[in-house]
Short mmCIF file of C-alpha atoms and ligand atoms in Angstrom, two decimals:
data_model
loop_
_atom_site.label_atom_id
_atom_site.label_comp_id
_atom_site.label_asym_id
_atom_site.label_seq_id
_atom_site.Cartn_x
_atom_site.Cartn_y
_atom_site.Cartn_z
CA UNK S 197 10.68 15.14 15.93
CA UNK S 198 7.80 12.81 15.16
CA UNK S 199 6.29 11.35 11.99
CA UNK S 200 2.52 11.41 11.65
CA UNK S 201 1.27 8.28 9.85
CA UNK S 202 -2.28 8.58 8.54
CA UNK S 203 -3.88 5.21 7.87
CA UNK S 204 -1.28 3.71 10.19
CA UNK S 205 -3.66 0.92 11.25
CA UNK S 206 -4.10 -0.32 7.67
CA UNK S 207 -2.11 -3.03 5.91
CA UNK S 208 0.82 -1.08 4.47
CA UNK S 209 0.52 1.66 7.10
CA UNK S 210 0.85 -0.70 10.07
CA UNK S 211 3.88 -2.44 8.57
CA UNK S 212 5.48 0.96 7.98
CA UNK S 213 4.76 2.03 11.57
CA UNK S 214 6.41 -1.17 12.84
CA UNK S 215 9.41 -0.61 10.57
CA UNK S 216 9.81 3.04 11.57
CA UNK S 217 9.68 2.09 15.24
CA UNK S 218 12.36 -0.52 14.66
CA UNK S 219 14.47 2.26 13.14
CA UNK S 220 14.00 4.26 16.33
CA UNK S 221 11.64 6.87 14.87
CA UNK S 222 8.95 8.57 16.93
CA UNK S 223 5.60 7.80 15.32
CA UNK S 224 2.03 9.07 15.79
CA UNK S 225 -0.87 7.23 14.13
CA UNK S 226 -4.07 8.81 12.81
CA UNK S 227 -6.71 6.39 11.52
CA UNK S 228 -10.51 6.29 11.38
CA UNK S 229 -10.47 2.47 11.82
CA UNK S 230 -12.94 2.08 8.96
CA UNK S 231 -10.66 -0.55 7.41
CA UNK S 232 -7.70 -0.51 9.74
CA UNK S 233 -7.16 -2.51 12.94
CA UNK S 234 -6.27 -0.97 16.28
CA UNK S 235 -4.51 -4.25 17.17
CA UNK S 236 -2.09 -3.77 14.29
CA UNK S 237 -0.48 -0.79 16.03
CA UNK S 238 1.79 -1.13 19.04
CA UNK S 239 0.16 -0.01 22.27
CA UNK S 240 2.84 2.56 23.05
CA UNK S 241 2.36 4.44 19.76
CA UNK S 242 0.14 7.52 20.27
CA UNK S 243 -3.08 6.82 18.41
CA UNK S 244 -5.71 9.32 17.26
CA UNK S 245 -8.93 7.83 15.96
CA UNK S 246 -10.45 10.27 13.53
CA UNK S 247 -11.26 11.33 10.03
CA UNK S 248 -9.14 13.44 7.70
CA UNK S 249 -12.04 15.86 7.32
CA UNK S 250 -11.88 16.69 11.01
CA UNK S 251 -9.79 19.91 10.86
CA UNK S 252 -10.05 20.56 14.59
CA UNK S 253 -8.69 17.10 15.43
CA UNK S 254 -5.86 17.43 12.89
CA UNK S 255 -4.94 20.80 14.41
CA UNK S 256 -4.92 19.16 17.85
CA UNK S 257 -2.64 16.39 16.57
CA UNK S 258 -0.21 18.93 15.12
CA UNK S 259 -0.25 21.15 18.19
CA UNK S 260 0.08 18.29 20.73
CA UNK S 261 3.05 16.70 18.97
CA UNK S 262 6.33 17.81 17.48
CA UNK S 263 5.57 16.60 13.94
CA UNK S 264 7.92 17.46 11.09
CA UNK S 265 6.64 15.01 8.46
CA UNK S 266 3.56 13.08 7.42
CA UNK S 267 3.35 9.70 5.74
CA UNK S 268 -0.11 9.63 4.23
CA UNK S 269 -1.71 6.21 3.64
CA UNK S 270 -5.30 6.88 4.71
CA UNK S 271 -7.49 6.21 1.67
CA UNK S 272 -9.97 3.87 0.06
CA UNK S 273 -8.05 1.55 -2.22
CA UNK S 274 -10.26 -0.90 -4.09
CA UNK S 275 -10.45 -0.50 -7.85
CA UNK S 276 -13.83 -2.25 -8.26
CA UNK S 277 -15.47 -0.36 -5.42
CA UNK S 278 -14.18 2.93 -6.84
CA UNK S 279 -15.95 2.19 -10.12
CA UNK S 280 -19.30 1.56 -8.43
CA UNK S 281 -18.96 4.31 -5.81
CA UNK S 282 -16.72 7.08 -7.20
CA UNK S 283 -18.21 9.75 -4.93
CA UNK S 284 -16.92 8.07 -1.79
CA UNK S 285 -13.47 7.80 -3.42
CA UNK S 286 -13.40 11.50 -4.27
CA UNK S 287 -14.70 12.32 -0.79
CA UNK S 288 -12.29 10.15 1.19
CA UNK S 289 -9.24 10.32 -1.01
CA UNK S 290 -9.29 13.71 -2.71
CA UNK S 291 -11.27 15.79 -0.24
CA UNK S 292 -9.71 14.08 2.82
CA UNK S 293 -6.16 14.57 1.47
CA UNK S 294 -6.95 18.16 0.53
CA UNK S 295 -7.93 18.85 4.11
CA UNK S 296 -4.82 17.12 5.44
CA UNK S 297 -2.60 19.20 3.15
CA UNK S 298 -4.47 22.35 4.17
CA UNK S 299 -3.90 21.63 7.88
CA UNK S 300 -0.24 20.74 7.23
CA UNK S 301 0.33 24.07 5.49
CA UNK S 302 -1.52 25.98 8.23
CA UNK S 303 0.51 24.18 10.90
CA UNK S 304 3.85 24.68 9.11
CA UNK S 305 4.57 20.99 8.41
CA UNK S 306 6.41 20.83 5.08
CA UNK S 307 7.25 17.16 4.35
CA UNK S 308 4.88 14.48 3.11
CA UNK S 309 5.39 10.98 1.72
CA UNK S 310 2.30 9.98 -0.18
CA UNK S 311 0.94 6.52 -0.83
CA UNK S 312 0.23 6.41 -4.57
CA UNK S 313 -0.32 3.53 -6.94
CA UNK S 314 0.49 1.90 -10.27
CA UNK S 315 -3.19 2.53 -11.07
CA UNK S 316 -2.22 6.10 -12.04
CA UNK S 317 -0.78 4.68 -15.29
CA UNK S 318 -3.88 2.83 -16.47
CA UNK S 319 -3.16 0.48 -19.39
CA UNK S 320 0.58 0.82 -19.94
CA UNK S 321 1.98 1.54 -23.40
CA UNK S 322 5.19 -0.32 -22.56
CA UNK S 323 6.54 -2.43 -19.68
CA UNK S 324 8.45 -2.09 -17.44
CA UNK S 325 6.64 1.13 -16.58
CA UNK S 326 8.73 4.21 -15.86
CA UNK S 327 7.74 7.23 -13.78
CA UNK S 328 7.87 9.45 -16.86
CA UNK S 329 5.33 7.27 -18.71
CA UNK S 330 1.86 8.51 -19.54
CA UNK S 331 -0.60 8.64 -16.63
CA UNK S 332 -4.11 7.81 -17.81
CA UNK S 333 -6.05 6.04 -15.03
CA UNK S 334 -8.82 3.66 -16.07
CA UNK S 335 -10.73 3.85 -12.77
CA UNK S 336 -11.67 6.40 -10.08
CA UNK S 337 -9.20 4.93 -7.59
CA UNK S 338 -6.26 5.75 -9.87
CA UNK S 339 -7.81 9.12 -10.75
CA UNK S 340 -8.10 10.15 -7.10
CA UNK S 341 -4.49 9.17 -6.38
CA UNK S 342 -3.29 11.09 -9.41
CA UNK S 343 -5.36 14.11 -8.39
CA UNK S 344 -3.59 14.14 -5.01
CA UNK S 345 -0.19 13.83 -6.71
CA UNK S 346 -1.09 16.91 -8.76
CA UNK S 347 -2.28 18.74 -5.66
CA UNK S 348 1.05 18.00 -4.00
CA UNK S 349 2.90 19.31 -7.05
CA UNK S 350 1.08 22.64 -6.91
CA UNK S 351 1.31 22.82 -3.12
CA UNK S 352 5.08 22.58 -3.51
CA UNK S 353 5.06 25.51 -5.97
CA UNK S 354 2.74 27.62 -3.84
CA UNK S 355 3.66 26.82 -0.24
CA UNK S 356 6.96 24.94 -0.39
CA UNK S 357 5.31 21.69 0.73
CA UNK S 358 7.82 18.99 -0.25
CA UNK S 359 6.47 15.59 -1.22
CA UNK S 360 7.47 12.15 -2.41
CA UNK S 361 4.77 10.09 -4.13
CA UNK S 362 5.39 6.34 -4.03
CA UNK S 363 3.57 4.40 -6.72
CA UNK S 364 3.20 0.86 -5.41
CA UNK S 365 2.68 -2.12 -7.65
CA UNK S 366 1.16 -5.19 -5.90
CA UNK S 367 1.79 -5.04 -2.16
CA UNK S 368 1.95 -8.51 -0.63
CA UNK S 369 3.43 -10.56 2.22
CA UNK S 370 3.52 -9.79 5.93
CA UNK S 371 5.90 -8.95 8.74
CA UNK S 372 8.62 -11.67 8.50
CA UNK S 373 8.41 -12.07 12.29
CA UNK S 374 4.68 -12.78 12.03
CA UNK S 375 3.52 -9.97 14.34
CA UNK S 376 1.14 -8.31 11.87
CA UNK S 377 -0.28 -9.14 8.46
CA UNK S 378 -2.95 -8.50 5.87
CA UNK S 379 -6.59 -8.48 6.97
CA UNK S 380 -9.15 -6.83 4.69
CA UNK S 381 -12.93 -7.19 4.89
CA UNK S 382 -13.97 -8.03 2.29
CA UNK S 383 -10.72 -9.41 0.91
CA UNK S 384 -10.18 -8.81 -2.80
CA UNK S 385 -6.44 -9.29 -3.29
CA UNK S 386 -5.07 -12.32 -5.02
CA UNK S 387 -2.57 -13.78 -2.53
CA UNK S 388 -4.75 -13.57 0.64
CA UNK S 389 -7.70 -14.98 -1.30
CA UNK S 390 -5.63 -17.96 -2.47
CA UNK S 391 -4.39 -18.50 1.08
CA UNK S 392 -7.95 -18.38 2.40
CA UNK S 393 -8.75 -21.14 -0.09
CA UNK S 394 -5.76 -23.10 1.22
CA UNK S 395 -7.20 -22.72 4.74
CA UNK S 396 -10.56 -24.03 3.55
CA UNK S 397 -12.27 -20.68 4.16
CA UNK S 398 -13.20 -20.51 0.47
CA UNK S 399 -14.06 -23.45 -1.77
CA UNK S 400 -11.83 -22.24 -4.64
CA UNK S 401 -10.03 -19.30 -6.17
CA UNK S 402 -11.63 -17.65 -9.20
CA UNK S 403 -9.10 -16.86 -11.92
CA UNK S 404 -10.30 -13.63 -13.50
CA UNK S 405 -9.65 -14.23 -17.21
CA UNK S 406 -7.50 -16.81 -18.95
CA UNK S 407 -7.62 -15.16 -22.37
CA UNK S 408 -5.17 -12.31 -21.87
CA UNK S 409 -2.27 -11.85 -24.24
CA UNK S 410 0.24 -13.44 -21.85
CA UNK S 411 2.04 -16.78 -21.88
CA UNK S 412 -0.56 -18.67 -19.82
CA UNK S 413 -3.45 -16.30 -20.57
CA UNK S 414 -3.70 -14.87 -17.02
CA UNK S 415 -2.78 -11.37 -15.83
CA UNK S 416 0.78 -10.60 -14.85
CA UNK S 417 1.60 -8.45 -11.82
CA UNK S 418 4.69 -7.25 -9.99
CA UNK S 419 4.42 -8.37 -6.34
CA UNK S 420 6.39 -6.37 -3.81
CA UNK S 421 6.89 -7.28 -0.14
CA UNK S 422 5.10 -4.97 2.29
CA UNK S 423 8.25 -4.58 4.41
CA UNK S 424 10.19 -3.47 1.33
CA UNK S 425 7.49 -0.85 0.81
CA UNK S 426 7.91 0.19 4.44
CA UNK S 427 11.66 0.54 3.92
CA UNK S 428 11.06 2.70 0.83
CA UNK S 429 8.92 5.10 2.89
CA UNK S 430 11.68 5.42 5.44
CA UNK S 431 14.25 6.10 2.72
CA UNK S 432 11.97 8.53 0.88
CA UNK S 433 11.48 10.57 4.04
CA UNK S 434 15.20 10.57 4.79
CA UNK S 435 15.93 11.85 1.31
CA UNK S 436 13.18 14.44 1.46
CA UNK S 437 14.58 15.87 4.69
CA UNK S 438 18.15 15.72 3.38
CA UNK S 439 17.60 17.28 -0.05
CA UNK S 440 14.32 19.19 0.29
CA UNK S 441 13.43 17.91 -3.20
CA UNK S 442 10.06 16.50 -4.20
CA UNK S 443 9.88 13.33 -6.31
CA UNK S 444 7.87 10.39 -7.66
CA UNK S 445 9.01 6.74 -7.51
CA UNK S 446 7.68 3.38 -8.66
CA UNK S 447 8.02 0.55 -6.17
CA UNK S 448 8.06 -2.98 -7.54
CA UNK S 449 10.50 -5.84 -8.09
CA UNK S 450 10.61 -5.42 -11.86
CA UNK S 451 9.51 -9.03 -12.32
CA UNK S 452 6.07 -10.23 -13.30
CA UNK S 453 4.13 -13.31 -12.15
CA UNK S 454 0.92 -14.56 -13.71
CA UNK S 455 -2.14 -15.40 -11.62
CA UNK S 456 -1.52 -19.09 -12.38
CA UNK S 457 2.12 -18.83 -11.31
CA UNK S 458 1.07 -17.22 -8.03
CA UNK S 459 -1.48 -19.99 -7.41
CA UNK S 460 1.23 -22.61 -8.07
CA UNK S 461 3.58 -20.81 -5.69
CA UNK S 462 0.87 -20.84 -3.00
CA UNK S 463 0.32 -24.58 -3.58
CA UNK S 464 4.07 -25.19 -3.16
CA UNK S 465 4.37 -23.03 -0.02
CA UNK S 466 1.26 -24.32 1.75
CA UNK S 467 1.34 -27.94 0.60
CA UNK S 468 -2.45 -27.73 0.44
CA UNK S 469 -4.91 -28.41 -2.34
CA UNK S 470 -6.08 -25.18 -3.90
CA UNK S 471 -8.78 -25.41 -6.53
CA UNK S 472 -8.74 -22.77 -9.28
CA UNK S 473 -11.83 -22.03 -11.34
CA UNK S 474 -11.77 -20.08 -14.60
CA UNK S 475 -13.95 -16.98 -14.32
CA UNK S 476 -14.71 -13.98 -16.53
CA UNK S 477 -12.28 -11.08 -16.68
CA UNK S 478 -12.56 -8.46 -13.94
CA UNK S 479 -13.40 -5.02 -15.33
CA UNK S 480 -10.49 -2.63 -15.60
CA UNK S 481 -7.66 -5.17 -15.19
CA UNK S 482 -4.65 -4.40 -17.43
CA UNK S 483 -2.98 -7.57 -18.77
CA UNK S 484 0.53 -6.78 -17.53
CA UNK S 485 1.80 -4.36 -14.87
CA UNK S 486 5.52 -4.46 -14.16
CA UNK S 487 7.51 -1.63 -12.60
CA UNK S 488 10.81 -0.18 -13.46
CA UNK S 489 12.09 0.75 -9.99
CA UNK S 490 15.47 1.88 -11.23
CA UNK S 491 14.83 5.44 -10.09
CA UNK S 492 14.09 4.34 -6.50
CA UNK S 493 17.19 2.16 -6.57
CA UNK S 494 19.37 4.99 -7.88
CA UNK S 495 18.00 7.86 -5.82
CA UNK S 496 16.77 6.19 -2.61
CA UNK S 497 19.35 3.35 -2.51
CA UNK S 498 16.32 1.10 -2.20
CA UNK S 499 17.06 -2.58 -2.78
CA UNK S 500 14.13 -4.91 -1.99
CA UNK S 501 15.18 -7.38 0.70
CA UNK S 502 12.45 -9.93 -0.11
CA UNK S 503 12.18 -10.01 -3.93
CA UNK S 504 11.43 -13.74 -4.09
CA UNK S 505 7.71 -14.35 -4.60
CA UNK S 506 8.05 -17.69 -2.79
CA UNK S 507 9.29 -15.88 0.32
CA UNK S 508 6.58 -13.21 -0.01
CA UNK S 509 3.94 -15.97 0.01
CA UNK S 510 5.69 -17.76 2.90
CA UNK S 511 5.42 -14.66 5.09
CA UNK S 512 1.77 -14.14 4.13
CA UNK S 513 1.03 -17.82 4.82
CA UNK S 514 2.71 -17.67 8.22
CA UNK S 515 0.34 -14.83 9.17
CA UNK S 516 -2.76 -16.53 7.77
CA UNK S 517 -1.98 -19.86 9.40
CA UNK S 518 -1.52 -18.26 12.82
CA UNK S 519 -4.39 -15.76 12.44
CA UNK S 520 -7.03 -17.56 10.38
CA UNK S 521 -9.60 -14.94 11.43
CA UNK S 522 -7.22 -12.05 10.98
CA UNK S 523 -7.32 -9.58 13.84
CA UNK S 524 -10.95 -10.43 14.62
CA UNK S 525 -11.61 -10.84 18.32
CA UNK S 526 -8.05 -11.83 19.05
CA UNK S 527 -7.19 -8.92 21.29
CA UNK S 528 -3.71 -7.51 20.95
CA UNK S 529 -1.39 -9.24 18.57
CA UNK S 530 1.51 -11.17 20.08
CA UNK S 531 4.70 -9.23 20.32
CA UNK S 532 3.10 -5.86 19.82
CA UNK S 533 2.33 -5.06 23.43
N1 UDP T 139 -7.28 -11.98 -9.29
C1 UDP T 139 -7.91 -13.19 -9.58
N2 UDP T 139 -8.79 -13.70 -8.66
C2 UDP T 139 -9.06 -13.09 -7.47
C3 UDP T 139 -8.39 -11.86 -7.17
C4 UDP T 139 -7.52 -11.35 -8.11
O1 UDP T 139 -7.70 -13.77 -10.64
O2 UDP T 139 -9.88 -13.60 -6.70
C5 UDP T 139 -6.33 -11.41 -10.25
C6 UDP T 139 -6.72 -10.02 -10.72
O3 UDP T 139 -7.59 -10.08 -11.82
C7 UDP T 139 -5.35 -9.43 -11.08
C8 UDP T 139 -4.39 -10.12 -10.11
O4 UDP T 139 -5.09 -11.26 -9.63
O5 UDP T 139 -5.00 -9.81 -12.38
C9 UDP T 139 -4.01 -9.25 -8.93
O6 UDP T 139 -5.21 -8.73 -8.38
P1 UDP T 139 -5.24 -7.93 -7.02
O7 UDP T 139 -6.67 -7.57 -6.75
O8 UDP T 139 -4.52 -8.70 -5.96
O9 UDP T 139 -4.37 -6.63 -7.29
P2 UDP T 139 -4.49 -5.48 -8.43
O10 UDP T 139 -3.57 -5.90 -9.52
O11 UDP T 139 -5.92 -5.36 -8.84
O12 UDP T 139 -3.98 -4.27 -7.70
#
């Protein structure tokens, strides 16, 4: 039986595809390549280029392959962009996922692992955040992810569609073997932006706000290695198939690092000069986001293999150093052929 990975050419999707293949799973990728990279997916993985709204193509994918589960990454995922263009977020994320779920139900596929986010919580009341905490998103991105979680809940009641929603905190790092990595255009995430500054591709890193109620005044986040996320998807799917029980899990290391601490870590790892410039706060940024991942540890036996932020940055740096232009015009990535 095969696993269909939507958004399998994206950052977290491509690392999960690689991980699943290393576990011996049969994988099919579906991606519209709007943000993803064809080069990030091994050549021998069946690849369908298309949009989640294309019902006919989804039906073809389900009928041409023996798919018993879907891991659903395909989505827009930038908080700022979602605030300025909520319609495209509702179209791509909510409407696209709705169509995927519809075609799954029609084609009798009953297992889905869904890529959710810490943004469903909004400004937390307490940290570390637990799955049972209040969900009150402060931006359309979080709203659309929460809407899909709710859809999956009701689809379970109505059609027996079983789902696991994985709420990621800050995904970071790259394949430890350096085969694939993070390449967004435009880049908005902290660690790749700092590393681009280290490479001289940017003159400095803007620190968004130094007046938060934290020890050094900058925002604190819980950075989790992308391969640990990939492993959690594998475990979530195993559990789903074994128990036939839906669930929701946070995925983080349970440890927070401030923006300044991350910049210092990048300076130590790269040995390069990285200039930091104080800038205004970015709209919608909560001061502190730290996960309690106890539930994932207890129920999925998930223990992050790369919890050390130094090592997370090392793996990201290895990718950036060897692929300073990302996947652009490089052809296939070494080792993936
Ligand atoms: N950040 C920053 N400068 C940047 C990009 C990000 O100071 O150029 C901060 C951002 O305000 C947040 C943290 O770094 O506090 C992590 O941001 P990122 O966009 O990587 O992830 P998010 O927490 O928004 O999912």
